[in-house]
mmCIF file of C-alpha atoms in Angstrom:
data_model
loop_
_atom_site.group_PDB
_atom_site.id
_atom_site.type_symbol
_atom_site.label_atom_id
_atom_site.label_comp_id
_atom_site.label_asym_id
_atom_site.label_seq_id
_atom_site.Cartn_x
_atom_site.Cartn_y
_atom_site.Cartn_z
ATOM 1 C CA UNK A 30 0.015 15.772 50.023
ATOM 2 C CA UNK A 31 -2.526 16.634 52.525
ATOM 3 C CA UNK A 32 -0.710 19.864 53.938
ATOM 4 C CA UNK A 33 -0.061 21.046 50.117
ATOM 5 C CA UNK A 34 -4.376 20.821 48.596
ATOM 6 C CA UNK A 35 -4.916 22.760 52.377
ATOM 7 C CA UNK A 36 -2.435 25.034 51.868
ATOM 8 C CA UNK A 37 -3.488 25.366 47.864
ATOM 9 C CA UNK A 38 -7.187 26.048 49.224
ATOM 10 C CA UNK A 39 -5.840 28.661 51.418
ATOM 11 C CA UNK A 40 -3.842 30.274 48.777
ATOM 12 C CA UNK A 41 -7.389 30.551 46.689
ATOM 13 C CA UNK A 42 -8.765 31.936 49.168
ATOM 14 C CA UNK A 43 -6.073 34.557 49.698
ATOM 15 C CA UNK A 44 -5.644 35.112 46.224
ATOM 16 C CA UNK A 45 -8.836 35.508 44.540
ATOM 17 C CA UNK A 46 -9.249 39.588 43.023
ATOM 18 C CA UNK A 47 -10.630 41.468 40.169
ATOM 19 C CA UNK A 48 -9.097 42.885 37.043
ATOM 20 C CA UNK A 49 -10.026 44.348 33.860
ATOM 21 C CA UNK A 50 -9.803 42.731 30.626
ATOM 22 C CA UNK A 51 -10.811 45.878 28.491
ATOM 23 C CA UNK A 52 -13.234 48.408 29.583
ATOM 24 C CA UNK A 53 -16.065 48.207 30.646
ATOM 25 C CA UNK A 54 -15.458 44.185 30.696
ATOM 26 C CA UNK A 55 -14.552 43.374 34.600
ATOM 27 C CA UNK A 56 -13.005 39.693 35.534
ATOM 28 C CA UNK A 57 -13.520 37.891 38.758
ATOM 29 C CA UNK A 58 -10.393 35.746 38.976
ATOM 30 C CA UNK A 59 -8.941 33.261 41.590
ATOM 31 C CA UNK A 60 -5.706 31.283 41.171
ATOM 32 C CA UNK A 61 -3.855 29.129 43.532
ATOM 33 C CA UNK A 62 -0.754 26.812 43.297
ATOM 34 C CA UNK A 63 -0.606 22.907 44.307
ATOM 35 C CA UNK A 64 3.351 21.886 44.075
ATOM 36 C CA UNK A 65 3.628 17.959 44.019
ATOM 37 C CA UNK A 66 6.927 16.263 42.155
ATOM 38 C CA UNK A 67 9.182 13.677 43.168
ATOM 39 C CA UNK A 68 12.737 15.198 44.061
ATOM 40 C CA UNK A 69 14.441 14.945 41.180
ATOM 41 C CA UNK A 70 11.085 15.922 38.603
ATOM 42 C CA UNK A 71 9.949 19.847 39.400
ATOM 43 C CA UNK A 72 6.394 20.057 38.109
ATOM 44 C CA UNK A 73 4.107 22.461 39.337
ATOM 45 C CA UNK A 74 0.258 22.131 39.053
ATOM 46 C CA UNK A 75 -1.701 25.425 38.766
ATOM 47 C CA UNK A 76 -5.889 25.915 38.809
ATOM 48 C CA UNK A 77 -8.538 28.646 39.094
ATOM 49 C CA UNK A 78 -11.893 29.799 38.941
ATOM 50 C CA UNK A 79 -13.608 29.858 35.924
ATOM 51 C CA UNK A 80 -14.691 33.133 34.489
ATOM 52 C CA UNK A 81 -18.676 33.301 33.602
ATOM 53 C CA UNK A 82 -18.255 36.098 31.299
ATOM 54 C CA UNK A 83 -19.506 34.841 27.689
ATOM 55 C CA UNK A 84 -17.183 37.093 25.939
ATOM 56 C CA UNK A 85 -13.898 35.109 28.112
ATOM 57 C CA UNK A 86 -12.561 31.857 25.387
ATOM 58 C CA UNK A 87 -9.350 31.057 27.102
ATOM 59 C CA UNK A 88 -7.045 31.729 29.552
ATOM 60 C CA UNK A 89 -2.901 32.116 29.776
ATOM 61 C CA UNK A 90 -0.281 31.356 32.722
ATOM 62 C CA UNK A 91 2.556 33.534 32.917
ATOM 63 C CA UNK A 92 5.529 32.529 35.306
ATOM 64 C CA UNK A 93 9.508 33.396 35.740
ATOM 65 C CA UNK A 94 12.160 32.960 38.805
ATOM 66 C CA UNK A 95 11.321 36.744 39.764
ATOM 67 C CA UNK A 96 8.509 38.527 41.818
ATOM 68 C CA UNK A 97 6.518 40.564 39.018
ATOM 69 C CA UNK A 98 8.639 39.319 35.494
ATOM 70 C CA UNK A 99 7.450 36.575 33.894
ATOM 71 C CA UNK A 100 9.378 35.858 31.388
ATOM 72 C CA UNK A 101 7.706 32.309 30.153
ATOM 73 C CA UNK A 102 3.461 31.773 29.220
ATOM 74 C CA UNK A 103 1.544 28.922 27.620
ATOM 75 C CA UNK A 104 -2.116 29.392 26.383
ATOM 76 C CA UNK A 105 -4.048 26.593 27.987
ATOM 77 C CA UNK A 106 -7.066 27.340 26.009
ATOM 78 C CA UNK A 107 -10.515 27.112 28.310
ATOM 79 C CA UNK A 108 -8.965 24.872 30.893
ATOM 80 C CA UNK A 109 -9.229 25.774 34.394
ATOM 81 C CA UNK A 110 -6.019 23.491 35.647
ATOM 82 C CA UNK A 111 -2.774 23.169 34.240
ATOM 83 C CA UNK A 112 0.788 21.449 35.220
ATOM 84 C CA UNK A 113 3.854 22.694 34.009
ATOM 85 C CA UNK A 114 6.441 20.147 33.834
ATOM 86 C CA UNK A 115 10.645 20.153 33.445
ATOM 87 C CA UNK A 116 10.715 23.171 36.095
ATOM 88 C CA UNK A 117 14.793 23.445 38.123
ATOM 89 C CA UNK A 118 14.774 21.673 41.229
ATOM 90 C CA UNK A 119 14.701 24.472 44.896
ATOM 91 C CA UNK A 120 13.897 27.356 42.683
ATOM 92 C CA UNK A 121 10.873 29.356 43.980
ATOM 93 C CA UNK A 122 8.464 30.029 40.726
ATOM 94 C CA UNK A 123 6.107 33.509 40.562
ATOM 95 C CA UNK A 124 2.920 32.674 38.580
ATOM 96 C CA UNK A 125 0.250 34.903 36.854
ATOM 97 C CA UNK A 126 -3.109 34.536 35.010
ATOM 98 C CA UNK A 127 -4.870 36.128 32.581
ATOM 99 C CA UNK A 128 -7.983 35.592 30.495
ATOM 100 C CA UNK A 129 -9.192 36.889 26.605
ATOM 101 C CA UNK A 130 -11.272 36.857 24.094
ATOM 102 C CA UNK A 131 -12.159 35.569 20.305
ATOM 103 C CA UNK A 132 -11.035 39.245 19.107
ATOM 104 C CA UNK A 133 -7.658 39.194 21.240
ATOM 105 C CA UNK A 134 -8.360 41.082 24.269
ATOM 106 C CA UNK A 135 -6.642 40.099 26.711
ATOM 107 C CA UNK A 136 -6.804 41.107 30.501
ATOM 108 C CA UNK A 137 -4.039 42.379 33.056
ATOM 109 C CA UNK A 138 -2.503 39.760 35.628
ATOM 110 C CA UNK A 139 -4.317 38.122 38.029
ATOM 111 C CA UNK A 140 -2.729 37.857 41.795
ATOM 112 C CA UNK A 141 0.393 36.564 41.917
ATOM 113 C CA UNK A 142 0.969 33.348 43.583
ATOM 114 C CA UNK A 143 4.249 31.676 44.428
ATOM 115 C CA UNK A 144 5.840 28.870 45.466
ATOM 116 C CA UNK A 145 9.597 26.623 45.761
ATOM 117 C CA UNK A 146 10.115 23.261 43.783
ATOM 118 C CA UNK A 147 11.642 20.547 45.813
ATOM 119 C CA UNK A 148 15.549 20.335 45.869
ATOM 120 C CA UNK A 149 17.242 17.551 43.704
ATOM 121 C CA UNK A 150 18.200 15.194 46.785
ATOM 122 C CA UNK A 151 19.798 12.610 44.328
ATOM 123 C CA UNK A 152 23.110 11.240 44.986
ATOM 124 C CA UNK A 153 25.253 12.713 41.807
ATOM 125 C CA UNK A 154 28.472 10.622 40.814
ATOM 126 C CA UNK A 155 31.440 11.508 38.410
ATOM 127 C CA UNK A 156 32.784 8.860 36.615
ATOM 128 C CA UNK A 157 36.411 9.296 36.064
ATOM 129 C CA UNK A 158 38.431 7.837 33.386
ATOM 130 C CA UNK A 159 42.479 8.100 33.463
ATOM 131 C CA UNK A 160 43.410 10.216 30.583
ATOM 132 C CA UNK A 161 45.353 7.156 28.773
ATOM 133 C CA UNK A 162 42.380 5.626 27.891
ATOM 134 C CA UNK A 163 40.056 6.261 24.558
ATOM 135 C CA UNK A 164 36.670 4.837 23.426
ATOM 136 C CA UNK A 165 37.906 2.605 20.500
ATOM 137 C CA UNK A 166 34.294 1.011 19.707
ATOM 138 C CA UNK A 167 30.967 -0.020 20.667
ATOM 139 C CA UNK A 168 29.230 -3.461 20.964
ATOM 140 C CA UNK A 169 27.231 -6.192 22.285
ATOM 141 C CA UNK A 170 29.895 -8.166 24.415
ATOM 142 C CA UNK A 171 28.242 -9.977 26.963
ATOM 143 C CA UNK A 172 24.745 -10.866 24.006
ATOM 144 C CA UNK A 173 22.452 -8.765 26.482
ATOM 145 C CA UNK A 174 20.726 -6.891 23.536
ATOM 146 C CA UNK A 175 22.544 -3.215 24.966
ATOM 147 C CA UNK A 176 25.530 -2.013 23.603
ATOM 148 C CA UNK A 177 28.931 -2.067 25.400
ATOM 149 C CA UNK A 178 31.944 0.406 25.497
ATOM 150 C CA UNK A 179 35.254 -0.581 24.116
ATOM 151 C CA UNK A 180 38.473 1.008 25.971
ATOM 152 C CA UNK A 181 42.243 1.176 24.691
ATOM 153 C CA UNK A 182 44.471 2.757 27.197
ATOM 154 C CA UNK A 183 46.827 4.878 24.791
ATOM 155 C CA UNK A 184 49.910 4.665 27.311
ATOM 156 C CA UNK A 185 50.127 0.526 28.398
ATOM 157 C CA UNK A 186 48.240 -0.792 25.335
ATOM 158 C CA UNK A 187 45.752 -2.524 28.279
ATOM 159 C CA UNK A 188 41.907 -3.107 26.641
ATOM 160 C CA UNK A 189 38.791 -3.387 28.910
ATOM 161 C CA UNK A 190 35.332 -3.424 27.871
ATOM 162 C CA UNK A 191 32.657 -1.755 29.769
ATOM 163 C CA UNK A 192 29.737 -3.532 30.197
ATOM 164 C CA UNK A 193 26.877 -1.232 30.371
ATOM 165 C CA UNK A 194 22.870 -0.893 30.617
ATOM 166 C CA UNK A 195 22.039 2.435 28.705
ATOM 167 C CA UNK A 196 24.289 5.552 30.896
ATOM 168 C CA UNK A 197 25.066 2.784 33.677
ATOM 169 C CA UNK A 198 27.952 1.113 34.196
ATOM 170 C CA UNK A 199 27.311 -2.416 35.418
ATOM 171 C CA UNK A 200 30.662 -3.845 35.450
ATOM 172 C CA UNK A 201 34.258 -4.834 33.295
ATOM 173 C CA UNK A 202 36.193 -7.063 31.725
ATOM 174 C CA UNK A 203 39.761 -6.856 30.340
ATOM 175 C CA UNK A 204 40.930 -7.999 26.952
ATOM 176 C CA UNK A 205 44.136 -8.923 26.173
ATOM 177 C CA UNK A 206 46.661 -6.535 26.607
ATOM 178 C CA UNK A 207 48.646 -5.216 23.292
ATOM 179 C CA UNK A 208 51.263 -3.258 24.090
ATOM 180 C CA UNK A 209 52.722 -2.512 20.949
ATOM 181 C CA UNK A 210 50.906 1.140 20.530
ATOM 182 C CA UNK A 211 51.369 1.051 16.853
ATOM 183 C CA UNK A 212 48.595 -1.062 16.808
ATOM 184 C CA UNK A 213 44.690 0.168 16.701
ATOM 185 C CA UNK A 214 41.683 -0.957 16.832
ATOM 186 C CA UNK A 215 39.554 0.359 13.833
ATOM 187 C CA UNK A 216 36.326 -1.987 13.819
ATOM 188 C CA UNK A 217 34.321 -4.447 14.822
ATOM 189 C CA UNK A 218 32.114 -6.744 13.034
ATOM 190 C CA UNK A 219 31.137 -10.427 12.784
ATOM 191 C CA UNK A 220 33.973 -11.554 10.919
ATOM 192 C CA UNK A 221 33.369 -15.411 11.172
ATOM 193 C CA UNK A 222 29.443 -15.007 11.345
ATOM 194 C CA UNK A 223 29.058 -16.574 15.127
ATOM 195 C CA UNK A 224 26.604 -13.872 15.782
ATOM 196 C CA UNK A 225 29.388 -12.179 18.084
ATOM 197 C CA UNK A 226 31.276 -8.802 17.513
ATOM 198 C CA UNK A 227 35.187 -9.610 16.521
ATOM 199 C CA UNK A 228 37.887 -7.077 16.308
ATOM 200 C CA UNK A 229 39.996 -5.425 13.328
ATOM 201 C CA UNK A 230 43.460 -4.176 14.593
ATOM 202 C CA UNK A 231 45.583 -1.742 11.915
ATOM 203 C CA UNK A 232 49.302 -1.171 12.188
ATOM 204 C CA UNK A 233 49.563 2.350 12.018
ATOM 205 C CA UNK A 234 53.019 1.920 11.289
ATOM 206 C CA UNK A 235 53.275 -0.762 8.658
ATOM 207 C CA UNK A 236 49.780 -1.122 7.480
ATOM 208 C CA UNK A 237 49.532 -4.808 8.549
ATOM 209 C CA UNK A 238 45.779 -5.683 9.246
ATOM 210 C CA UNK A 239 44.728 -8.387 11.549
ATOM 211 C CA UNK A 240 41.026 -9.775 12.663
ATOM 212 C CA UNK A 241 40.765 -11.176 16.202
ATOM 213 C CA UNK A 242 37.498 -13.521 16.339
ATOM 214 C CA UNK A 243 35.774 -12.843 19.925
ATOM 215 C CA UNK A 244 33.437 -14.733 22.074
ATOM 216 C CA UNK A 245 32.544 -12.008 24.829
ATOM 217 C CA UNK A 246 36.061 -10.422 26.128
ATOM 218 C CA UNK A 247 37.972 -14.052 24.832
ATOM 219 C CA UNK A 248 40.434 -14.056 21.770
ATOM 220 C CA UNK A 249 39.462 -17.572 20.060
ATOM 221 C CA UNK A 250 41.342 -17.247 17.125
ATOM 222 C CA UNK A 251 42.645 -14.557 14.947
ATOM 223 C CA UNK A 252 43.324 -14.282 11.252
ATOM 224 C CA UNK A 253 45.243 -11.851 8.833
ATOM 225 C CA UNK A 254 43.492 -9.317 6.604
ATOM 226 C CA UNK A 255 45.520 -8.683 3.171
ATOM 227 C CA UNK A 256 47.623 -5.457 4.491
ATOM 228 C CA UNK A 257 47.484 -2.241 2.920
ATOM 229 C CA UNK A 258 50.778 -0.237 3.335
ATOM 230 C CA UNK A 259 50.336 3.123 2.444
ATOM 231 C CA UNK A 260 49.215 4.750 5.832
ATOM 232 C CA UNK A 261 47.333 7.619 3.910
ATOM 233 C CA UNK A 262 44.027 4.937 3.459
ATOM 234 C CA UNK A 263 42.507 4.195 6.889
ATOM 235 C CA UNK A 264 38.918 1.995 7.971
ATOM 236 C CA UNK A 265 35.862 4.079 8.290
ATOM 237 C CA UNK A 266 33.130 1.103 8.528
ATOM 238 C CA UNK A 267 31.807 -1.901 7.943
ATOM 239 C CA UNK A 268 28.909 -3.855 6.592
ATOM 240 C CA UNK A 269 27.556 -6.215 4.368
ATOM 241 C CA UNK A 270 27.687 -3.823 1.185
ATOM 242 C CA UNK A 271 27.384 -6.793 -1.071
ATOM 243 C CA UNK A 272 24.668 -8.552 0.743
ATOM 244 C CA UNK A 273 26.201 -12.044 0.563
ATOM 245 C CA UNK A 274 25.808 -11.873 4.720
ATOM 246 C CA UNK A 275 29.159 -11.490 5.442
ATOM 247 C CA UNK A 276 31.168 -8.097 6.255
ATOM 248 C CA UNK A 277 33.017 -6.409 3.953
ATOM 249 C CA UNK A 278 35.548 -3.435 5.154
ATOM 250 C CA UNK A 279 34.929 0.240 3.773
ATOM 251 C CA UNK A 280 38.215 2.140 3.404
#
């Protein structure tokens, strides 16, 4: 951090030069460039010297990827400092200044100044999934408070839940495999109010319905939900929708 405020002092001192806002007005104005971010954050942290004109009530920074276009500003009011976050990682960023006035007049660009975010050194992994398997639902399986992935593999009829902490995968479990394919799972809910997420399976071919009570990845019981044959009417929910605290199934 050292090496970068000496080498933003030198760049001020490099850098500082004289434009014209509108005639006869003339600007003194320095600017120079102070990159600090983490590796995987690209913020850059900009400041000058203050203009003693009494006619100058703000100030703008121009910047873009390209020597002399800048193709992105922000109006940072009278500040003499400003950081511009969410910049891409190893790109090298051309900035400009510019000061005004309360009727609009607006001077030409400062110096430019430039300088080269830190690459992203992060370690990026895919997470692969054989094609055969589909997201069937989501829920609580393991009672951690965050919300777990349920997988049906298409081809074997295997089930596996993902256990996960927001985007990250912490580990697995399997379920019991069902390898009749006719079978799907179309919903969970707390079916036999435990406070844990059960499982309704439809027969896509024969419009049997059947409820599998859960604790975590564990079948305890199951039970059989009055079928409804004609394969037109399929689940799209459930919920309490007569608020007697139990749930109800939303065809």
């Amino acid at each position: 951090m050292t090496r970068q405020i000496s080498r933003a002092h030198s760049l001020r001192k490099q850098l500082i030069g004289s434009f014209s806002l509108l005639p006869p007005l003339l600007l003194a104005f320095g600017i120079f460039v102070c990159c600090a971010q983490p590796a995987h954050a690209a913020q850059v942290t900009l400041a000058w010297d203050p203009n003693s004109q009494p006619e100058v009530t703000g100030y703008k920074i121009y910047w873009g990827v390209k020597s002399g276009s800048y193709s992105n500003h922000v109006d940072v009011g009278k500040l003499t400092t400003c950081t511009l976050a969410g910049l891409a990682s190893g790109t090298t960023y051309y900035f400009v200044a510019t000061c005004y006035t309360s009727t609009g007049a607006e001077s030409g660009y400062s110096n430019q100044v430039s300088t080269t975010t830190a690459a992203d050194t992060r370690t990026k992994t895919t997470l692969t999934v054989n094609p055969g398997w589909v997201i069937e639902d989501t829920a609580d399986f393991n009672a951690d408070g965050k919300i777990d992935i349920l997988w049906r593999n298409t081809t074997t009829g295997e089930n596996v839940v993902w256990y996960m902490n927001g985007a990250e995968l912490l580990g697995s479990d399997p379920l019991i495999t069902v390898t009749d394919l006719n079978w799907k799972m179309v919903a969970k809910g707390d079916f036999n109010s435990d406070g844990k997420p059960d499982i309704l399976w439809r027969n896509k071919s024969n419009g049997a319905n059947v409820v599998w009570y859960m604790d975590g990845v564990e079948r305890i019981g199951m039970a059989n939900v009055d079928p409804v044959p004609d394969l037109t009417w399929s689940v799209v929910g459930t919920g309490d929708f007569n608020g007697d605290g139990k749930i109800d199934i939303l065809w």
